Short mmCIF file of C-alpha atoms and ligand atoms in Angstrom, two decimals:
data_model
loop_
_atom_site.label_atom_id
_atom_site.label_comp_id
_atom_site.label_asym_id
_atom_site.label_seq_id
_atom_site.Cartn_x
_atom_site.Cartn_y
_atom_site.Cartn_z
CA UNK A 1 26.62 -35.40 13.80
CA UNK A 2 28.22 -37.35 16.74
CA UNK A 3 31.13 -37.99 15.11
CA UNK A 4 31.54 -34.47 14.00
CA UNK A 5 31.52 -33.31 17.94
CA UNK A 6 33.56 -36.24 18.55
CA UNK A 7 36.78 -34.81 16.05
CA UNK A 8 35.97 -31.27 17.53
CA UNK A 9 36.09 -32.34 21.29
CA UNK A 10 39.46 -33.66 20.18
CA UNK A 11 41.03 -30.93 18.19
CA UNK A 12 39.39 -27.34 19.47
CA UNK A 13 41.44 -25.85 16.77
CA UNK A 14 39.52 -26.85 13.84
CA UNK A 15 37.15 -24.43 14.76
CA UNK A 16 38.94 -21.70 14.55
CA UNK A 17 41.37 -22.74 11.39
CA UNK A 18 38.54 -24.17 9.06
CA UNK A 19 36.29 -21.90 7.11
CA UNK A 20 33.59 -24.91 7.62
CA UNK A 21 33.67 -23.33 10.85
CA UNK A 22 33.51 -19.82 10.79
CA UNK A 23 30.59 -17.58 11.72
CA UNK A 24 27.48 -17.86 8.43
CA UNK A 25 27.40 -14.16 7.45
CA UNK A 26 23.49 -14.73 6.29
CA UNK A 27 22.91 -15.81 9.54
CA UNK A 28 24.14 -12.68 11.37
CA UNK A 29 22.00 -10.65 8.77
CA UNK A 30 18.64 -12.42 9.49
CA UNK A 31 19.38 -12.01 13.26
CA UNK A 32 19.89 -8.53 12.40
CA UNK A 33 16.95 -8.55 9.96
CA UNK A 34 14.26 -9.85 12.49
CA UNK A 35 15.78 -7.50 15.38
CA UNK A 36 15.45 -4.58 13.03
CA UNK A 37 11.95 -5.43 11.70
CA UNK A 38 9.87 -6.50 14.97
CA UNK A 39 11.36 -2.90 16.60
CA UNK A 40 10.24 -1.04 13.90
CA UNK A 41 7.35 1.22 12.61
CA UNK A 42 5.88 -0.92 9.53
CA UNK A 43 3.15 1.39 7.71
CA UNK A 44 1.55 -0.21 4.91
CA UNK A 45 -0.63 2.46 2.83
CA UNK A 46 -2.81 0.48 1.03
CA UNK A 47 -4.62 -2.25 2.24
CA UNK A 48 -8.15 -3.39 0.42
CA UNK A 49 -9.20 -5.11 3.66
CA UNK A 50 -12.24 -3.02 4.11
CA UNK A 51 -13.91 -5.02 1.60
CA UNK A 52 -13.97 -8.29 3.72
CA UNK A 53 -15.73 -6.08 6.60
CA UNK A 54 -19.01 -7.17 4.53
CA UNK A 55 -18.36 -10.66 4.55
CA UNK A 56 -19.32 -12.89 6.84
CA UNK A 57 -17.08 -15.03 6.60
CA UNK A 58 -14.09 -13.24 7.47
CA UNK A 59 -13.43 -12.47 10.91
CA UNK A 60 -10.01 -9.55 11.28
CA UNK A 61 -9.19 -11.42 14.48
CA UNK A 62 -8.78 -14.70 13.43
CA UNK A 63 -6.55 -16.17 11.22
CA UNK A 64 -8.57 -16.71 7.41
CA UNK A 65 -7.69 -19.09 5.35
CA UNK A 66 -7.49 -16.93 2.78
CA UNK A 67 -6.53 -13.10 1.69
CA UNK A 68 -3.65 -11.22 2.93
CA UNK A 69 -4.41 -9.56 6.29
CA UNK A 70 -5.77 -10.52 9.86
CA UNK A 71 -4.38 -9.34 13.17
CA UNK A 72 -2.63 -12.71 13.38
CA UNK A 73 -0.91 -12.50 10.22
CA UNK A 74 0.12 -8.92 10.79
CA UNK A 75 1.10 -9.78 13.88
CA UNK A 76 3.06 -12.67 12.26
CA UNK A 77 4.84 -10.36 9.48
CA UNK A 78 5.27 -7.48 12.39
CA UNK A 79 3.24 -5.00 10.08
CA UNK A 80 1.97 -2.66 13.20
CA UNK A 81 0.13 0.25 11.33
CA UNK A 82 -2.31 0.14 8.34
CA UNK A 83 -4.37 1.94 6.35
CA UNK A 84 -7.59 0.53 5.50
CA UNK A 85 -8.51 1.37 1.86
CA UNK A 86 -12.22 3.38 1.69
CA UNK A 87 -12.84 2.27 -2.05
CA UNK A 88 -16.02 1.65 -4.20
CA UNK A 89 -16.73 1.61 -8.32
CA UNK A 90 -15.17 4.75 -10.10
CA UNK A 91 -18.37 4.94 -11.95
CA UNK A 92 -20.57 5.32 -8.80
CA UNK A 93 -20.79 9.06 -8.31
CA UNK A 94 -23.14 12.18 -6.48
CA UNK A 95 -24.96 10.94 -3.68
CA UNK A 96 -24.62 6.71 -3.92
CA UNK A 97 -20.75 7.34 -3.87
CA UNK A 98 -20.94 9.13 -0.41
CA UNK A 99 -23.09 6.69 1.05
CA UNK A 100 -21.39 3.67 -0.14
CA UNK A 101 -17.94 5.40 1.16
CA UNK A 102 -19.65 6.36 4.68
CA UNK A 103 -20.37 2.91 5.15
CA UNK A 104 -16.90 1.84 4.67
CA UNK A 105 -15.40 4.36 6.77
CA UNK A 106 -18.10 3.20 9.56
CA UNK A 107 -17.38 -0.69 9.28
CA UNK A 108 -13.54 0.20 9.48
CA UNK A 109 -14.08 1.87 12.50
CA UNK A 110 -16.23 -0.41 14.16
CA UNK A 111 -13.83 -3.51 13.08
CA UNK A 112 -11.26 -1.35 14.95
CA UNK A 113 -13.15 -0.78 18.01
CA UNK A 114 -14.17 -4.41 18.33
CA UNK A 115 -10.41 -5.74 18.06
CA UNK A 116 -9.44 -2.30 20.75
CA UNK A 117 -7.51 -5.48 22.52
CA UNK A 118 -4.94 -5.18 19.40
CA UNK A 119 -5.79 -1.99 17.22
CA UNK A 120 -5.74 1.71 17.76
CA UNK A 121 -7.49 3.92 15.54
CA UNK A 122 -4.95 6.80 14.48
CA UNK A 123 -5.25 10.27 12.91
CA UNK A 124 -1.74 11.75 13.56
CA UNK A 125 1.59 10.53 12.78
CA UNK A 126 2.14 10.99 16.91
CA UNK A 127 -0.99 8.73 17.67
CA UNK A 128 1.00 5.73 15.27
CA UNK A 129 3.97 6.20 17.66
CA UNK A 130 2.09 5.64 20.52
CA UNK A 131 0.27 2.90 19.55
CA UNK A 132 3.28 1.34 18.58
CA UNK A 133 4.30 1.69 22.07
CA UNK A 134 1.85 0.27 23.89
CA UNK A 135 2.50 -3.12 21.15
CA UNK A 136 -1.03 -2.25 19.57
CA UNK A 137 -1.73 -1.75 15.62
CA UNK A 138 -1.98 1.16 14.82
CA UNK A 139 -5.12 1.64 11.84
CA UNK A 140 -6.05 4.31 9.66
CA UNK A 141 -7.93 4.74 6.67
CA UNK A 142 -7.20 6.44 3.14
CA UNK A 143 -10.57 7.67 0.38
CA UNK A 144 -9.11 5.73 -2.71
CA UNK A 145 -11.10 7.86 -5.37
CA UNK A 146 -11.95 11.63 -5.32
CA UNK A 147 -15.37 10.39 -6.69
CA UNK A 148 -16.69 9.35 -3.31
CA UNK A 149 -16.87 12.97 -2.51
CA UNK A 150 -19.88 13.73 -4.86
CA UNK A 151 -18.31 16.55 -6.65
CA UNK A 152 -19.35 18.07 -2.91
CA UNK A 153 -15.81 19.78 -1.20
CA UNK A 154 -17.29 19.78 1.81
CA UNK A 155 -17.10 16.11 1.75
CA UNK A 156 -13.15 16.38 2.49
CA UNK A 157 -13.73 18.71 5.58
CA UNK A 158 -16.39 15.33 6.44
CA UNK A 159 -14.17 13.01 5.22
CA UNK A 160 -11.14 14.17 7.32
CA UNK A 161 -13.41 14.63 10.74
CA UNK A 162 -14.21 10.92 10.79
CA UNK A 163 -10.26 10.10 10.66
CA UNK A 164 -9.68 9.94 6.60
CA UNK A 165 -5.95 10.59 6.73
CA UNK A 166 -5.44 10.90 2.66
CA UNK A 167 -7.58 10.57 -0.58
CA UNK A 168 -6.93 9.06 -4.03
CA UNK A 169 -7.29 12.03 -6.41
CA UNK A 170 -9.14 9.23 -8.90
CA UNK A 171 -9.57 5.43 -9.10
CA UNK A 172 -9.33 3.56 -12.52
CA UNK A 173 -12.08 6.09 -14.04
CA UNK A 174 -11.58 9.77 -14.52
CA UNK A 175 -13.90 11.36 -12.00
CA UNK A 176 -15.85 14.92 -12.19
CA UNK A 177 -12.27 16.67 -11.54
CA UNK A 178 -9.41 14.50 -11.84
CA UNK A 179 -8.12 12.50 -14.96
CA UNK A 180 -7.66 8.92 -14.34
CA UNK A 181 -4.42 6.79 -15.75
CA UNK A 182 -6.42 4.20 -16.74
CA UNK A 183 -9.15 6.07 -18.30
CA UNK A 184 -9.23 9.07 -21.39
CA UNK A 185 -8.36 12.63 -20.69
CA UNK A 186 -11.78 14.37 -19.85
CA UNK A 187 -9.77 17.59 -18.01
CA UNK A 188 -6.49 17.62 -19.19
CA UNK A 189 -5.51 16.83 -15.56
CA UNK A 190 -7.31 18.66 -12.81
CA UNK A 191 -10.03 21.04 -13.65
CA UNK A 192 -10.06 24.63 -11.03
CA UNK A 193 -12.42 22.87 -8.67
CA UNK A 194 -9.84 19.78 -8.80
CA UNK A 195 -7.43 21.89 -7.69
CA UNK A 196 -9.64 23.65 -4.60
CA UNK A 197 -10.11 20.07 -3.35
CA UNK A 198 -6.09 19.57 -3.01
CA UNK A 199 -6.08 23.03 -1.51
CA UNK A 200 -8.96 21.85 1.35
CA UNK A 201 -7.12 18.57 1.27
CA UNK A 202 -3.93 20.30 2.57
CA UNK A 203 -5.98 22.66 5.07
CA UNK A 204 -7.55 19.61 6.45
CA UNK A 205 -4.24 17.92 6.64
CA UNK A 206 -5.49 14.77 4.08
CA UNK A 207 -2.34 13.83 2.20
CA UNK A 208 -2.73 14.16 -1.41
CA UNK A 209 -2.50 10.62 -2.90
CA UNK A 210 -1.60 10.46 -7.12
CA UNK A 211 -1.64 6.74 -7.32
CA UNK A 212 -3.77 6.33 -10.05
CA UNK A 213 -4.10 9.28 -11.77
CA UNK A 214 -3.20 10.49 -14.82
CA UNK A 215 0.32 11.85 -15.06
CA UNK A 216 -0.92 15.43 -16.05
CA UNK A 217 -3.20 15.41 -12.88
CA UNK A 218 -0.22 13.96 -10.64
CA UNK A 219 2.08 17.27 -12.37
CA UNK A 220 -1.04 19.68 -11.52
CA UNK A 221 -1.45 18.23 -7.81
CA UNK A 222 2.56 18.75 -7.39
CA UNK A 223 1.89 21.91 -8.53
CA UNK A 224 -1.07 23.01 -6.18
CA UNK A 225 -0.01 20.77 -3.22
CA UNK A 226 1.49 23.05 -0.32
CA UNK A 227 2.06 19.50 1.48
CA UNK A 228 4.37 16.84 -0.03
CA UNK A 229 2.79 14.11 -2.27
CA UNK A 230 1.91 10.71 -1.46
CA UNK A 231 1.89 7.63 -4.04
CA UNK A 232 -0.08 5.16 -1.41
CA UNK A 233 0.68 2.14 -3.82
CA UNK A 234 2.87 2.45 -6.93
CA UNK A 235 5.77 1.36 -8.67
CA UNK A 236 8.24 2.08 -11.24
CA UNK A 237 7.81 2.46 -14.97
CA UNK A 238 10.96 1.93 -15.52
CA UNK A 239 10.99 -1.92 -14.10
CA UNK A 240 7.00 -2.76 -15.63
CA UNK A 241 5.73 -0.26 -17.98
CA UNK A 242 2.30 0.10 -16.61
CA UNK A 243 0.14 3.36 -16.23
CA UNK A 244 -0.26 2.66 -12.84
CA UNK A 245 3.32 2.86 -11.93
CA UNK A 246 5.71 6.50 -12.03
CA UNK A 247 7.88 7.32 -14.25
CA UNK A 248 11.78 7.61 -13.57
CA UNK A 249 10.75 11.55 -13.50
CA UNK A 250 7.71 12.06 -11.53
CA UNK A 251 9.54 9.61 -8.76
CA UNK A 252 12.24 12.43 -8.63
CA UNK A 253 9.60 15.07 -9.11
CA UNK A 254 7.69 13.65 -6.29
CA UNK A 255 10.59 13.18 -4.24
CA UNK A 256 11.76 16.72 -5.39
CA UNK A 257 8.61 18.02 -3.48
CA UNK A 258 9.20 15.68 -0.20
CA UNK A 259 7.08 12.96 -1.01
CA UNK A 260 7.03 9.40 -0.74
CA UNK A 261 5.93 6.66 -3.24
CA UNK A 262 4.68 3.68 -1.46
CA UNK A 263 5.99 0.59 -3.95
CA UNK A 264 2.47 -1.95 -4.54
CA UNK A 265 3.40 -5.75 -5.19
CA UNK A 266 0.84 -5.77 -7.81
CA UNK A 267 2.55 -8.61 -9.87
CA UNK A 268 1.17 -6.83 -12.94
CA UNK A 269 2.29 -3.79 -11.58
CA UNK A 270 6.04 -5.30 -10.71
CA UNK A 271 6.96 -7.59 -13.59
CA UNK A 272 7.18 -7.12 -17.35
CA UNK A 273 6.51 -9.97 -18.61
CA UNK A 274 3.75 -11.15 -16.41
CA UNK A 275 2.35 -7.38 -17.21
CA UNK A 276 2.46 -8.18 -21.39
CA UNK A 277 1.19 -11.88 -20.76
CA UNK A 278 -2.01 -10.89 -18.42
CA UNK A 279 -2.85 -8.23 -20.99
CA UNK A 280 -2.95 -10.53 -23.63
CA UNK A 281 -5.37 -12.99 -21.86
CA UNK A 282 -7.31 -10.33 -20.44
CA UNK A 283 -6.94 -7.11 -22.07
CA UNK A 284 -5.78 -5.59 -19.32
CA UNK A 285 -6.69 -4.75 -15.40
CA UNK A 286 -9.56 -2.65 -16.05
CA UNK A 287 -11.26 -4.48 -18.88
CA UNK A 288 -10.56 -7.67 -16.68
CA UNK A 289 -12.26 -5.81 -13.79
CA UNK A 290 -15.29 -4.47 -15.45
CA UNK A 291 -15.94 -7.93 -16.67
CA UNK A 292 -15.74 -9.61 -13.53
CA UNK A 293 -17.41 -6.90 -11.73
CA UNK A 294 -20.22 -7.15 -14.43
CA UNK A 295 -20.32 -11.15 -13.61
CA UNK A 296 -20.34 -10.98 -9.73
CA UNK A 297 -23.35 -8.28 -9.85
CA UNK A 298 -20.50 -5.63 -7.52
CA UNK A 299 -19.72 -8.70 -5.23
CA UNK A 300 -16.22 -7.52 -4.26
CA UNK A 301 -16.02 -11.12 -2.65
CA UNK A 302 -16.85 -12.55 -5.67
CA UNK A 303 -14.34 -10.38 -7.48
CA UNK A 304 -11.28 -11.12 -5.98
CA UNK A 305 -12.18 -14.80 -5.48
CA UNK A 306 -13.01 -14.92 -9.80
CA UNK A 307 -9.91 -12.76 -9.74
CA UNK A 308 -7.20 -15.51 -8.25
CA UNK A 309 -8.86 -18.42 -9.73
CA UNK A 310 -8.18 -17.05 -13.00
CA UNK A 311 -4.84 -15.95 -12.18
CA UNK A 312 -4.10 -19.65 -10.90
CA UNK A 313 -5.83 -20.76 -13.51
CA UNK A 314 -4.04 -19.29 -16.21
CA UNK A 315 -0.35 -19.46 -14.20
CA UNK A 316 -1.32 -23.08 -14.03
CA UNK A 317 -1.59 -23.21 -17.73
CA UNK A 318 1.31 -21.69 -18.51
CA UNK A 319 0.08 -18.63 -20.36
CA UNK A 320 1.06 -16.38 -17.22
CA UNK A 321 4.80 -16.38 -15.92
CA UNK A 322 5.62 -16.63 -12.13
CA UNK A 323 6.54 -13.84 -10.48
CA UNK A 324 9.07 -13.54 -7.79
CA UNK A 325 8.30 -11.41 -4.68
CA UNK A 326 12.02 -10.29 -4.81
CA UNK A 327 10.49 -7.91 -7.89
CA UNK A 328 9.41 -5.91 -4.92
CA UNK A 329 12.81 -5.27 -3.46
CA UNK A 330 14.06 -4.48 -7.08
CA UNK A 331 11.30 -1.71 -7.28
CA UNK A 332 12.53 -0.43 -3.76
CA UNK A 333 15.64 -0.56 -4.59
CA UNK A 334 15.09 1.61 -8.16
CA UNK A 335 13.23 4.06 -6.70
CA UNK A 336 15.40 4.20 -3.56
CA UNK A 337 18.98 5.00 -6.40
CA UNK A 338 16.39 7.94 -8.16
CA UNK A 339 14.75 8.89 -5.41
CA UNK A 340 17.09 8.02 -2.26
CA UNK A 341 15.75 6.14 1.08
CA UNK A 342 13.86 9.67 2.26
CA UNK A 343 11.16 8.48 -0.47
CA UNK A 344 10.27 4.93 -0.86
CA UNK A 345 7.86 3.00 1.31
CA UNK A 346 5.22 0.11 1.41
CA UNK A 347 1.69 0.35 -0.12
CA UNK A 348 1.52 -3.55 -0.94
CA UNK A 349 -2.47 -3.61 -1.84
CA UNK A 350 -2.57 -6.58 0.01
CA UNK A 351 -6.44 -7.49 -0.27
CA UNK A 352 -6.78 -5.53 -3.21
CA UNK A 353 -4.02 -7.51 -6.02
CA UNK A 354 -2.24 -10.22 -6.87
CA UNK A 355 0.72 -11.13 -4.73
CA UNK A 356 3.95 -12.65 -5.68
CA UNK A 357 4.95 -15.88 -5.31
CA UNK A 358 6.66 -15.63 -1.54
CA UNK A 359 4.89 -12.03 -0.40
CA UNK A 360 1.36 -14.45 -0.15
CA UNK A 361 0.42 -12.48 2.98
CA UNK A 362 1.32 -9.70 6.17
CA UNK A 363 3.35 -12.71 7.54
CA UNK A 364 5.80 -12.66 4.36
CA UNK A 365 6.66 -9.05 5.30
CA UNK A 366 10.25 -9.96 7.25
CA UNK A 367 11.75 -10.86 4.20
CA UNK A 368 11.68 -7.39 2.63
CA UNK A 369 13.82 -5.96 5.80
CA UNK A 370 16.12 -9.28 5.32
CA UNK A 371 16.39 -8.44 1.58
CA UNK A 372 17.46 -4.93 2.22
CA UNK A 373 19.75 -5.05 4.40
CA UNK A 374 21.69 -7.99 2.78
CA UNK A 375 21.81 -5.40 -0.31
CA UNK A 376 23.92 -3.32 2.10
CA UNK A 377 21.15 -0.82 3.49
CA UNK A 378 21.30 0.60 6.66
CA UNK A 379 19.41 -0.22 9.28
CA UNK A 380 18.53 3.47 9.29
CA UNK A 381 17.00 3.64 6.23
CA UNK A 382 15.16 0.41 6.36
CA UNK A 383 13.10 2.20 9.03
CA UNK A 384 12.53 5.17 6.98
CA UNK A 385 11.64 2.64 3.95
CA UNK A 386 9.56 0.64 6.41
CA UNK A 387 7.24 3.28 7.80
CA UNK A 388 9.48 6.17 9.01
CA UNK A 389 9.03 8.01 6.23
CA UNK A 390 5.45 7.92 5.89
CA UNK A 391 4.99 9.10 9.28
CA UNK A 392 7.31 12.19 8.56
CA UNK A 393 5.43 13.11 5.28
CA UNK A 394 1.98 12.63 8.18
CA UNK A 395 3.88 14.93 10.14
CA UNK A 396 4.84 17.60 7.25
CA UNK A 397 0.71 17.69 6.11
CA UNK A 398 -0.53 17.95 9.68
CA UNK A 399 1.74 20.77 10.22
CA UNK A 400 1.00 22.90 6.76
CA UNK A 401 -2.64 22.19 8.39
CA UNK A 402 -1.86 23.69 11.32
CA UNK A 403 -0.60 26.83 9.01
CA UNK A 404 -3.02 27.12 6.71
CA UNK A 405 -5.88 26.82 9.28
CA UNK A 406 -4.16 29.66 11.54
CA UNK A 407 -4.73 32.23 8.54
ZN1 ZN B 1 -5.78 0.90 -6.23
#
């Protein structure tokens, strides 16, 4: 290295004549990149966090040695607003279901309150802003499974009081009103009372969430909704043939409507191969969960610990591929050419899947700004992709709220 100052003290000119010499261009993008990323909004929709509330081991303000989210890490990966996912059992219903939820809802705002140093609990796209500008998290919480209303509509007028800001029409099981994706058609999509509870959901100003659901009930909610749709994590068909994802046609249907589909990193969810593979050694994400669910007697701990030692286990082995976290940008990206920038964002299910190799936490997040804009994005629509245009489709619910509630 001396010597190389040495012959460049001695002849300025090499610097400019020799390409060895010229400006990186990579470099100029991830000083761009980081710029763009720690200024702006970062929403994630769907975050299984909640769950770790119960354990007590886990501590949000520390940094865990394990799972995907903390304050640190978020801080880390500049992801500033979240929504905690309410979620229990699809096959807990009536009365259990809206305890179990309530109890959720209470430990997420609690966790909130304790860490007030770093987190602001939100309920309006306008409260996300502002906790963004006084450099604090902002945190909100999403029902992920119409079941944990007990088949009670009042429950979403509840619900939305205590700061639930949208609600998974199902989970992996149909429930009394909504077909599931992952289950068999009991209503041929939503039944009349299905549909009253996405008509209280707009009043109330809940977004409508169809991850999950069957694609009849996401084509009857697009239907019924007077608010755009919400995917809170989901991604394309067209990349990973899975249930769980959208099809080239409801993405533009959704879209269509205003809408946003919030891509999940899901490596099942993402990649093909990795998809066929974990089917074959498990039969699939629901079988696989009801088994270990069965085996850790509900222990969601237990769960998602069974859950990645298998994974590793079987990765390890060879029987399941790798999986690249820049599957994520490619689902971005395919949604973004159907769909356009207006209606893509980030729903990772961090806490709640498996993770790439290289998205293994919050902190990883920088890299999907990076990514972007060295595919030639703006730094416009990065924003939008990174939170912006969650908080407009907050902003287009709250105000057909505001509407309905005035008649
Ligand atoms: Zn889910």
């Amino acid at each position: 290295m001396r010597c190389l100052r040495a012959v460049l003290a001695a002849c300025p000119l090499l610097l400019t004549i020799s390409p060895l010499f010229a400006p990186v261009h990579g470099d100029d993008i991830a000083d761009r990149a980081r710029k763009l990323h720690f200024s702006s909004i970062v929403l994630d929709t769907h975050d299984d966090t909640t769950q770790r509330f119960f354990s007590k081991t886990y501590d949000l303000a520390k940094r865990n040695p394990d799972g995907h989210i903390d304050i640190p890490r978020m801080k880390e990966g500049g992801m500033n607003a979240i929504f905690f996912s309410i979620w229990i059992d699809g096959r807990i219903m009536g009365p259990p279901a809206i305890e179990k939820a309530l109890d959720q809802i209470d430990a997420v705002r609690e966790n909130v309150l304790r860490n007030s140093k770093d987190m602001f609990f939100c309920r309006t796209a306008e409260e996300v802003r502002r906790a963004h500008k006084e450099g604090k998290i902002a945190a909100l919480m999403g029902v992920e499974g119409g079941h944990m209303i007990g088949n009670d509509i009042r429950m979403v007028r509840i619900f939305a009081d205590l700061g639930v800001r949208y609600m998974t029409l199902s989970h992996f099981y149909n429930d009394e009103w909504a077909d599931s994706s992952t289950d068999k058609p009991a209503h041929n999509g939503l039944t009349d009372f299905g549909k009253d509870i996405v008509r209280e959901m707009n009043r109330q100003g809940m977004l409508v969430d169809i991850s999950h659901v069957s694609d009849k009930t996401f084509y009857d909610a697009l239907e019924v909704s007077k608010a755009p749709l919400i995917a809170s994590h989901s991604s394309c068909r067209a990349l990973c043939n899975h249930v769980r994802d959208m099809s080239d046609d409801m993405i533009k249907a959704l879209a269509a409507n205003g809408g946003v589909i919030q891509i999940n990193y899901e490596k099942s969810f993402i990649d093909q191969a990795y998809k066929d593979a974990y089917d074959k050694q498990t039969g699939g994400v629901v079988q696989h969960l009801s088994e270990l669910t069965k085996n850790c007697n509900n222990d969601e701990a237990c769960i998602s610990r069974e859950m990645a030692k298998i994974q590793a286990k079987l990765t390890a082995e060879g029987k399941l591929p790798h999986v690249s976290w820049e599957r994520i940008i490619d689902h971005i990206d395919h949604a973004v050419k159907l769909a356009g920038a207006d209606h893509v964002g980030l729903g990772s299910d961090f806490d709640g899947a498996d993770m790439p190799e290289g998205m293994e936490d919050a902190s990883k997040l920088p890299k999907i700004t990076e990514a972007l804009l060295r595919k030639g994005y703006s730094d416009a629509d990065v924003r939008k992709i990174l939170g912006g245009n969650t908080l407009r489709i907050m902003e287009q619910a709250e105000r057909v709220s505001r509407e309905l509630q005035a008649h």
